[in-house]
Short mmCIF file of C-alpha atoms and ligand atoms in Angstrom, two decimals:
data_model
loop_
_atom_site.label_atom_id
_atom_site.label_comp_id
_atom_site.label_asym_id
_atom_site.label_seq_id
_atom_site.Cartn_x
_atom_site.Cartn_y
_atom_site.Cartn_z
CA UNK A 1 -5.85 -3.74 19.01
CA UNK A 2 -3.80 -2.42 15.89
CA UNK A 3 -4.97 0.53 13.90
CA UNK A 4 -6.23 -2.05 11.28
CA UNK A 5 -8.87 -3.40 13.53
CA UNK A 6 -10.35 -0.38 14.51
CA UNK A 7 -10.56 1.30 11.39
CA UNK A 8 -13.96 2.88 11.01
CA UNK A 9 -14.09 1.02 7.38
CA UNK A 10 -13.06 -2.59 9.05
CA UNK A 11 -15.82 -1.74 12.09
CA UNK A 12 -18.44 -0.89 9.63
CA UNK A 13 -17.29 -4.44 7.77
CA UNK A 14 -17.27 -6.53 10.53
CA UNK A 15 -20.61 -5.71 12.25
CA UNK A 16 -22.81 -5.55 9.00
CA UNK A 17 -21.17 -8.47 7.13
CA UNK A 18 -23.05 -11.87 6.69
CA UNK A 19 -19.71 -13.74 6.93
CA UNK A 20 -18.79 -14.76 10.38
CA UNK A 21 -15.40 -13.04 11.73
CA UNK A 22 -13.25 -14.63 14.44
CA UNK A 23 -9.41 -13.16 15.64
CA UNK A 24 -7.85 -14.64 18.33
CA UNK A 25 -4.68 -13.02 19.99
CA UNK A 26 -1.69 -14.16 19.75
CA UNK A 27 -2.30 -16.01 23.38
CA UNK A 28 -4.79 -17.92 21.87
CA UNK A 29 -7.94 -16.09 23.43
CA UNK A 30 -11.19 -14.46 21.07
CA UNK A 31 -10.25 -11.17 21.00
CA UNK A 32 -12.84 -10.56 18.44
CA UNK A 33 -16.33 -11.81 17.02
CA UNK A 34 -18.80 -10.42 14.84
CA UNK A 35 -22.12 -11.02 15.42
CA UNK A 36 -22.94 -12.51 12.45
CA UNK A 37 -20.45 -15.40 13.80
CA UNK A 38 -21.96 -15.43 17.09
CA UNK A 39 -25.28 -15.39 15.90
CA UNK A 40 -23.93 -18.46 13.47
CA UNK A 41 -22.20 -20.37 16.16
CA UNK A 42 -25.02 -19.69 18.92
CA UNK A 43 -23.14 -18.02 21.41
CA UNK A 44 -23.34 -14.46 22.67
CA UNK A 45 -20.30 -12.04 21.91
CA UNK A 46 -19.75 -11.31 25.66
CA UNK A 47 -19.50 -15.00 25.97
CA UNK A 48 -16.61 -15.60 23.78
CA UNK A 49 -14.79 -12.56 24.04
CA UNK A 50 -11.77 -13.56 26.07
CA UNK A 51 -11.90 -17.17 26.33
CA UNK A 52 -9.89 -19.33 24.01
CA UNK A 53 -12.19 -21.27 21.17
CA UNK A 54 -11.37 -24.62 22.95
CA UNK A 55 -13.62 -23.93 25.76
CA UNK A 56 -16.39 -22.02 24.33
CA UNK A 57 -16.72 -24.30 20.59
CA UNK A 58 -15.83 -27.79 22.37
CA UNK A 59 -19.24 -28.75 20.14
CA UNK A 60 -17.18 -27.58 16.79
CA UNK A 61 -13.93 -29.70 16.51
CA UNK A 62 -13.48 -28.15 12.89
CA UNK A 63 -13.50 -24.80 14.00
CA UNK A 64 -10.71 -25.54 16.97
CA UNK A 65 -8.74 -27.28 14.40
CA UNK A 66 -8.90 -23.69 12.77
CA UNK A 67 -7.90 -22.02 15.38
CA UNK A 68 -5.17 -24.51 16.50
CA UNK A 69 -3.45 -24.75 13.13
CA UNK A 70 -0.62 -22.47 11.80
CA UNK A 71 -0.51 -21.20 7.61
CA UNK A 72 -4.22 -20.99 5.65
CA UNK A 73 -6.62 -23.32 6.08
CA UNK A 74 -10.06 -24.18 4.63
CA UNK A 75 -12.50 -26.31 6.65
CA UNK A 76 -15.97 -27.56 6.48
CA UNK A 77 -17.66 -26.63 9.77
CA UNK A 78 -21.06 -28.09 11.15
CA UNK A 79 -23.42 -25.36 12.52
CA UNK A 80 -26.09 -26.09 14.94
CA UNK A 81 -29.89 -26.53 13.57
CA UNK A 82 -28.13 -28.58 10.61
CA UNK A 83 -26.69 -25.82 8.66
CA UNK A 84 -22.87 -25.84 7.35
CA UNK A 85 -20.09 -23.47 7.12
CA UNK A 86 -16.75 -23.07 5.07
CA UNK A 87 -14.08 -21.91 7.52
CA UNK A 88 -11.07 -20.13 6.24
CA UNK A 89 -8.53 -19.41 8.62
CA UNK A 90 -5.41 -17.18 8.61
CA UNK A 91 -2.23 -16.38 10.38
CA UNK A 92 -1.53 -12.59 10.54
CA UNK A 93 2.44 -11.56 10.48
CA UNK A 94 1.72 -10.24 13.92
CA UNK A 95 0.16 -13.76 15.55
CA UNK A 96 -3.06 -13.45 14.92
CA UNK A 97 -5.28 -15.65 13.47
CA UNK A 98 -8.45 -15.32 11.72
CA UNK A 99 -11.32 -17.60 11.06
CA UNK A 100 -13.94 -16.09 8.47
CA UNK A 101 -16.87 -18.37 7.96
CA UNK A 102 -19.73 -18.39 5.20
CA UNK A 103 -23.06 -20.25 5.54
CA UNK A 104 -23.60 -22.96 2.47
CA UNK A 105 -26.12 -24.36 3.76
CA UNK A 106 -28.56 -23.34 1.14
CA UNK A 107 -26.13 -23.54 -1.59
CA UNK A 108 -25.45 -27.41 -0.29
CA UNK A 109 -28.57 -28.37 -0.22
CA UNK A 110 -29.36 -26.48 -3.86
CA UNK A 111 -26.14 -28.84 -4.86
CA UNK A 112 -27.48 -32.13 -3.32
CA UNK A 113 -30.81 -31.83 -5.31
CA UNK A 114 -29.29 -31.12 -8.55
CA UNK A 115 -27.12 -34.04 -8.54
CA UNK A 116 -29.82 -36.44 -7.03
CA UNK A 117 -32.24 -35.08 -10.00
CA UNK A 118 -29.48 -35.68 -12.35
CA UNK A 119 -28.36 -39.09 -11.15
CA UNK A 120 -32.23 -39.94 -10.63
CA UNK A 121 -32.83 -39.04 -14.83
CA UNK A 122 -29.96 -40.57 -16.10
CA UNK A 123 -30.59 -43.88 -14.28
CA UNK A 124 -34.45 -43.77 -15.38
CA UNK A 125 -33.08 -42.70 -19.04
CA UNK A 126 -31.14 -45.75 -19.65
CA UNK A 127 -33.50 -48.32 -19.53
CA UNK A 128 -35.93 -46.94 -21.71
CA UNK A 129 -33.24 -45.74 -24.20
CA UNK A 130 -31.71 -48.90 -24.09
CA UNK A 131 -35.25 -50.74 -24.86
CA UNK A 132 -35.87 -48.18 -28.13
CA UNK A 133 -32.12 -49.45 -29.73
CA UNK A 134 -33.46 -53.22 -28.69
CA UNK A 135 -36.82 -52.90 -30.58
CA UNK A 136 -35.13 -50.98 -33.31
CA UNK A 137 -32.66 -53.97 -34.14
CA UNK A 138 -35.57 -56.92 -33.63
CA UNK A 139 -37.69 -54.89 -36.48
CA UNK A 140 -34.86 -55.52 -39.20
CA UNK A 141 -35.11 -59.33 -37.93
CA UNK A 142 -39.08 -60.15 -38.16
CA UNK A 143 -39.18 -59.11 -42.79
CA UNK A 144 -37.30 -57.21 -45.71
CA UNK A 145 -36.72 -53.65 -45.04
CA UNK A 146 -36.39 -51.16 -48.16
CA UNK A 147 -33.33 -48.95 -48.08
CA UNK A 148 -35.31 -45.71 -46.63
CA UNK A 149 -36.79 -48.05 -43.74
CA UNK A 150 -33.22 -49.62 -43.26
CA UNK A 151 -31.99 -45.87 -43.17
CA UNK A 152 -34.60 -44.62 -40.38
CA UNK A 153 -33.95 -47.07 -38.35
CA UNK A 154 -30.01 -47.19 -38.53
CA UNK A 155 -30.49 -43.49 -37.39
CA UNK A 156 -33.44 -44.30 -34.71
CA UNK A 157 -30.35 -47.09 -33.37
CA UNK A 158 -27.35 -44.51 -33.91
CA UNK A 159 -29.79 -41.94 -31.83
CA UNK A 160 -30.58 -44.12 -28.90
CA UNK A 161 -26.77 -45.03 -28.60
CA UNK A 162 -26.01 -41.09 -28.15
CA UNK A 163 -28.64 -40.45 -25.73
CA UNK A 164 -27.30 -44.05 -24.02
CA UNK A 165 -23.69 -42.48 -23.44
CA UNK A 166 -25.04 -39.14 -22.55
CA UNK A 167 -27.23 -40.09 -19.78
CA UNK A 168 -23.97 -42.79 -18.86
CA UNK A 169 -21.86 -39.53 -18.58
CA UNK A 170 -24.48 -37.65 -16.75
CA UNK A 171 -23.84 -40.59 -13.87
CA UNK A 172 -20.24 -40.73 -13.81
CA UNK A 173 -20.80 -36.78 -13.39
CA UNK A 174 -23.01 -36.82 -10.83
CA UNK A 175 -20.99 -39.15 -9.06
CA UNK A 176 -18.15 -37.40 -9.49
CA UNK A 177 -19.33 -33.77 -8.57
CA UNK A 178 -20.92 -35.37 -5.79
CA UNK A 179 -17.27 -35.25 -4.31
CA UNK A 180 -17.59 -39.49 -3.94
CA UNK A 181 -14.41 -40.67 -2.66
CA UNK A 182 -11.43 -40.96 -4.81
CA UNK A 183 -8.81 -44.19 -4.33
CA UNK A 184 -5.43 -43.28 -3.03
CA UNK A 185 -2.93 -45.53 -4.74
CA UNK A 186 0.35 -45.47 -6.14
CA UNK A 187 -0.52 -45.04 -10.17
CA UNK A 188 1.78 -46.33 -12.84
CA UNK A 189 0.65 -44.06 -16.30
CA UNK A 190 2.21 -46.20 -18.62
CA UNK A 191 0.21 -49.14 -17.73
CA UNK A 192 -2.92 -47.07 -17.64
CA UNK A 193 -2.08 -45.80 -20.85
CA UNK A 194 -1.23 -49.09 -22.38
CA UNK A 195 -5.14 -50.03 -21.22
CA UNK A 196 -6.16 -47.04 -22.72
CA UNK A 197 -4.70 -47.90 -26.12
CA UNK A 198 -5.98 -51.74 -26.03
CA UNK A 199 -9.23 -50.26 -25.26
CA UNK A 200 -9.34 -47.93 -28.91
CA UNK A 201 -7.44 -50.12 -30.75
CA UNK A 202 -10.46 -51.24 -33.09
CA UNK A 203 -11.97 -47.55 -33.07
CA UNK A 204 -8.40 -46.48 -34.39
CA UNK A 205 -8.05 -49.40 -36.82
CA UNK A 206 -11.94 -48.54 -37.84
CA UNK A 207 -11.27 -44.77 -38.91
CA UNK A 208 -7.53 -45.69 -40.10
CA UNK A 209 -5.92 -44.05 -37.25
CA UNK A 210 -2.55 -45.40 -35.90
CA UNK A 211 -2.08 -44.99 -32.80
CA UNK A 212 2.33 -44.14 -31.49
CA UNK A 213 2.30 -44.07 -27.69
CA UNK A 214 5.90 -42.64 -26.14
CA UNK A 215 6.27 -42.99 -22.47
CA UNK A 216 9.48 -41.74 -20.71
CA UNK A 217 11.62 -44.54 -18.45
CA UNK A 218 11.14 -43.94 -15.83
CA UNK A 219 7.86 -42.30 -15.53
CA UNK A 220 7.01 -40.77 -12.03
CA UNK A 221 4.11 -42.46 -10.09
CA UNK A 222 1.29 -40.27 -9.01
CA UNK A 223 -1.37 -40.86 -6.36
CA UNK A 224 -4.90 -41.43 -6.88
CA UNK A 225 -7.61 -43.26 -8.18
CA UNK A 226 -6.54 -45.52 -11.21
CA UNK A 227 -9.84 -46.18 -12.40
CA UNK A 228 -10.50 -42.59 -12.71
CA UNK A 229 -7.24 -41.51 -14.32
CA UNK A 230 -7.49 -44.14 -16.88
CA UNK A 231 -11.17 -42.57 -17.49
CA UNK A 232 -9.44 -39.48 -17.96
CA UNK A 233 -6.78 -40.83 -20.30
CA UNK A 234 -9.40 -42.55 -22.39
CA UNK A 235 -11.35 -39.74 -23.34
CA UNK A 236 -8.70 -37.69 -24.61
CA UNK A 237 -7.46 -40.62 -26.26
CA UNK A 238 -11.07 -41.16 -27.72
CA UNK A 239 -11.81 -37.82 -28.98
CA UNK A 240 -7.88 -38.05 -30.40
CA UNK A 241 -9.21 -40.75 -32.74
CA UNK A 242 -12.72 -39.65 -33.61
CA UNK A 243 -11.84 -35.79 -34.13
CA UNK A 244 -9.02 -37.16 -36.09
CA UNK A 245 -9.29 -37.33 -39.95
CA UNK A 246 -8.48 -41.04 -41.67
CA UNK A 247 -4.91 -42.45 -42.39
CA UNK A 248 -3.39 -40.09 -39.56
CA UNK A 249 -1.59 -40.69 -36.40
CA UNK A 250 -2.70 -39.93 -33.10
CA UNK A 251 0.52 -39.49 -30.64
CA UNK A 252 0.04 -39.94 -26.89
CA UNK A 253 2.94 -39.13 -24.64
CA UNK A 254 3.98 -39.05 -21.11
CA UNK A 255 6.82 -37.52 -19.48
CA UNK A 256 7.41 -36.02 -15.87
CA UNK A 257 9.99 -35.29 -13.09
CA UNK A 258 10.32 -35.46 -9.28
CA UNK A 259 7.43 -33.43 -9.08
CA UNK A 260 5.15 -33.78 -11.69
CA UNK A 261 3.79 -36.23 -14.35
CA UNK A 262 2.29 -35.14 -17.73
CA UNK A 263 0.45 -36.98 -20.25
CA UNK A 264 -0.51 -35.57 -23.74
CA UNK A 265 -2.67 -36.38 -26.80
CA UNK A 266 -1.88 -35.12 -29.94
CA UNK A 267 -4.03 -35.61 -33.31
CA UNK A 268 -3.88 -34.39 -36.41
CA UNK A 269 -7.56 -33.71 -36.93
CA UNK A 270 -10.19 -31.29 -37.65
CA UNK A 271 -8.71 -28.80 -34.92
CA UNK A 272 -10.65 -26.32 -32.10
CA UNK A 273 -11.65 -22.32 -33.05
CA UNK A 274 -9.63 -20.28 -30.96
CA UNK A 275 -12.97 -18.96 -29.74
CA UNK A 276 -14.43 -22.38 -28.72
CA UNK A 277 -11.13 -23.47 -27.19
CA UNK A 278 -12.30 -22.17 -23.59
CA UNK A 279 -15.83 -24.13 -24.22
CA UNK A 280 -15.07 -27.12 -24.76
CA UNK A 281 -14.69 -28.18 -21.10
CA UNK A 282 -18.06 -26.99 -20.13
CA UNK A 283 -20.59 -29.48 -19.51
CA UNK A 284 -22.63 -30.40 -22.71
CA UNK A 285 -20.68 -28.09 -25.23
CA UNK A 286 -20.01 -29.59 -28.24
CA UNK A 287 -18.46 -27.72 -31.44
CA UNK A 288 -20.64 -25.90 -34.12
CA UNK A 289 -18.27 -27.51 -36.80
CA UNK A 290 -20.26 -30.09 -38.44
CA UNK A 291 -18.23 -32.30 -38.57
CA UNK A 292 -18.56 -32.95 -35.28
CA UNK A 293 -21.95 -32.68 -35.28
CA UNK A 294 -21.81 -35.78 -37.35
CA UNK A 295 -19.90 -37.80 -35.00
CA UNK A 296 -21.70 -39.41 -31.59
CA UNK A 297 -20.84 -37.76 -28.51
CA UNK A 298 -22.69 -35.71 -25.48
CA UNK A 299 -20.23 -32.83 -24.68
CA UNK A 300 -19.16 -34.39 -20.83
CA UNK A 301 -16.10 -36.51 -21.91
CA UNK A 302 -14.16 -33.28 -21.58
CA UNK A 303 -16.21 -31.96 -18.40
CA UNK A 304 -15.00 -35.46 -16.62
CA UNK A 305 -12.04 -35.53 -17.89
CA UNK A 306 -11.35 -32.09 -16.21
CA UNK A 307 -13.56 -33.38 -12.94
CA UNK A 308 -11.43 -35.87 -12.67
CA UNK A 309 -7.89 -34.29 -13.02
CA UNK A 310 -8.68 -31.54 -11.01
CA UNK A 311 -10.04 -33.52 -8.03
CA UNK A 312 -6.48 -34.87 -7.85
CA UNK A 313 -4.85 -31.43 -7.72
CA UNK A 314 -3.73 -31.21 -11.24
CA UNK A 315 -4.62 -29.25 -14.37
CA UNK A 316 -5.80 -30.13 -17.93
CA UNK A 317 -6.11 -27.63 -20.81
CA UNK A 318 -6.12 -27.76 -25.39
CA UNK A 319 -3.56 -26.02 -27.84
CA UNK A 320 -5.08 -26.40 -31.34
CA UNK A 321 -5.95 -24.98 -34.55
CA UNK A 322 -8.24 -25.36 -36.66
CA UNK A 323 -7.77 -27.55 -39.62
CA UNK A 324 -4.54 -28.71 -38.29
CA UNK A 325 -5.28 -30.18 -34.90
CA UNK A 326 -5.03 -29.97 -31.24
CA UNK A 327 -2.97 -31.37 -28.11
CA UNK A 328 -4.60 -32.22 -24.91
CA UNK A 329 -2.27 -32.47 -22.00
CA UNK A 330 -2.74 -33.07 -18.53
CA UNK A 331 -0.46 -32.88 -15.42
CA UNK A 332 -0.62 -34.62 -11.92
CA UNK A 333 1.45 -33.74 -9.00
CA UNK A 334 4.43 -36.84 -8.48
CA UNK A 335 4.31 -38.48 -5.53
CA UNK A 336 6.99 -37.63 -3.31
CA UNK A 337 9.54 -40.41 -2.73
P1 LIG B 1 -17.99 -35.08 -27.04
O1 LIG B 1 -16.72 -35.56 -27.66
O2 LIG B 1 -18.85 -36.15 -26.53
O3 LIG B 1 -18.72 -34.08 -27.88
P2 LIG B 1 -16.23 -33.81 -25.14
O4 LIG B 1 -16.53 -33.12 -23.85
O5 LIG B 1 -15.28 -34.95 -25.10
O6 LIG B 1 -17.62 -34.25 -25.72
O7 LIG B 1 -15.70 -32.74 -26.15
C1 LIG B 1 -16.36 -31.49 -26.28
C2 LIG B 1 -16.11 -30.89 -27.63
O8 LIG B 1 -14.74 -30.52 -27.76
C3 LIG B 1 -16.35 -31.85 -28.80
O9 LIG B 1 -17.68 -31.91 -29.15
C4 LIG B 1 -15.48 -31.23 -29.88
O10 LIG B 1 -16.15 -30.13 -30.43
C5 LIG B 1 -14.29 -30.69 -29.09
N1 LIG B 1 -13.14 -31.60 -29.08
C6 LIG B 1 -12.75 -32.42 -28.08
N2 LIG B 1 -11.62 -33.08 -28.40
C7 LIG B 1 -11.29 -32.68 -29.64
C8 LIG B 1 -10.19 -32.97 -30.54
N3 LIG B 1 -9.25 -33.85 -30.22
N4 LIG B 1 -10.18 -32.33 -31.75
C9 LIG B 1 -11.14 -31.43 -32.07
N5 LIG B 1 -12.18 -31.12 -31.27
C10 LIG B 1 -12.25 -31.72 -30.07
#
């Protein structure tokens, strides 16, 4: 073995690390294994040492494909007694390869629980919610109302809508981060974007906004889930509109080459502090200006929006300033032709 694998420092790493270590030899044999790996993988070091993973992991097809694959790779790989592993594997310039893996288990299962709380509470939300707007419209039907009754209850109505769409989000988030499987279609923007805009027209012509949409001819297709991307494009779209103030013009565009599509929202509206611009992606963050505390809205149009993107290898991010407005753009990988 090279200097680098004997090193007192890499000795003292590998046998008191958590992390399961694996090298095989250029030949294809275990040439190394920690025993935090064997311990992990249920075999004894003497066991593997010298045999090639195919005969000694035959019950761990993801960590052969590890082993068997050239250039990095990251795999999920099934322990026994039910626990998990991520596998990272690595070829070294002098043919070596290295598998490090780290026990999730507990982190999955923390995971798994959060989301099945959170989808649990949002489902059991809605249906109550929903009943307190029904009952609140039905009162104004059965007598007179004076103005301060009319004005309670036109808040009690606007209030159950906001906690409606939250606790919506809070499932399409769940979902989401629950890593449910995305389509894998060709997607044609323009056409989603054209949906998109149908869908706000009447919120636009509502607050006065005009909406000018520019796509480029032709646009590059990306692949993915339509439903989702459209999701995606909505929400900026929607927050384009209602962060915009009246008579102004929202401008969406969309533009791209051989290898990558973009799509951006531009509004002239009440802008982002530079300080809140890395915020407003977090889950449930919402703007200290008051003017947006005014306006409906949960804080998790922005988190999906970003769920969503990113789950199909692309990136989403916010110029603005405040007072004057902000961009949202987005970019998707092209598919190749
Ligand atoms: P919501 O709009 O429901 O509050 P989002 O996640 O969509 O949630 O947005 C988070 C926050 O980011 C908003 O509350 C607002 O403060 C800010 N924001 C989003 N889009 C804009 C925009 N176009 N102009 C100004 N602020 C925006």
């Amino acid at each position: 073995m090279s200097d680098a694998y004997s090193s007192p420092a890499y000795q003292f790493i590998f046998r008191s690390t958590s992390d399961g270590i694996l090298i095989t030899s250029k030949e294809g044999v275990v040439e190394q294994i920690n025993p935090a790996a064997a311990a992990m993988l249920g075999v004894t070091v003497e066991e593997a040492l010298g045999r090639s993973p195919e005969m000694i992991f035959s019950q761990h097809p993801a960590l052969i494909n590890l082993f068997t694959r050239r250039g990095s790779q990251t795999l999920d790989v099934r322990l026994p007694k039910r626990r998990l592993a991520v596998g990272i594997a690595n070829t070294q310039p002098d043919g070596r390869r290295i598998v490090m893996l780290q026990d999730v288990t507990e982190k999955q299962e923390l995971e798994t629980r959060r989301e099945a709380l959170i989808s649990t509470m949002s489902h059991d939300l809605r249906n109550p919610i929903s009943a307190l707007g029904g009952f609140a419209e039905l009162v104004e039907k059965f007598g007179e109302l004076n103005p301060q009754q009319q004005k309670f209850l036109t808040r009690i109505r606007q209030t159950a809508q906001k906690l409606y769409d939250v606790a919506g989000s809070l499932v399409d988030l769940a979902w989401i981060e629950a890593g449910m499987p995305l389509a894998h279609r060709p997607i044609n923007l323009g056409l989603l974007i054209d949906r998109a805009v149908t869908q706000l027209t009447s919120l636009a012509m509502e607050r006065k906004i005009t909406i000018a949409v520019s796509v480029q001819d032709p646009m590059p297709t990306v692949i993915g889930d339509p439903e989702r991307i459209q999701a995606a494009i909505y929400q900026l779209l929607h927050n384009g509109i209602l962060y915009s103030l009246g008579e102004q013009t929202v401008a969406v565009h969309a533009w791209g080459d051989m290898h990558e599509a973009y799509f951006s929202v531009a509004d002239r509206g009440i802008g982002i502090a530079d300080d809140e611009l890395e915020l407003i992606f977090d889950r449930l963050y919402r703007s200290r200006d008051e003017r947006v505390r005014d306006l409906p809205g949960g804080g998790l149009g922005l988190t999906i929006a970003r769920t969503i993107v990113t789950r199909h290898g692309g990136d989403i991010w916010a110029s603005s300033n405040l007072g004057v407005g902000s961009t949202f753009t987005f970019v998707l990988p092209a598919a190749q032709p």
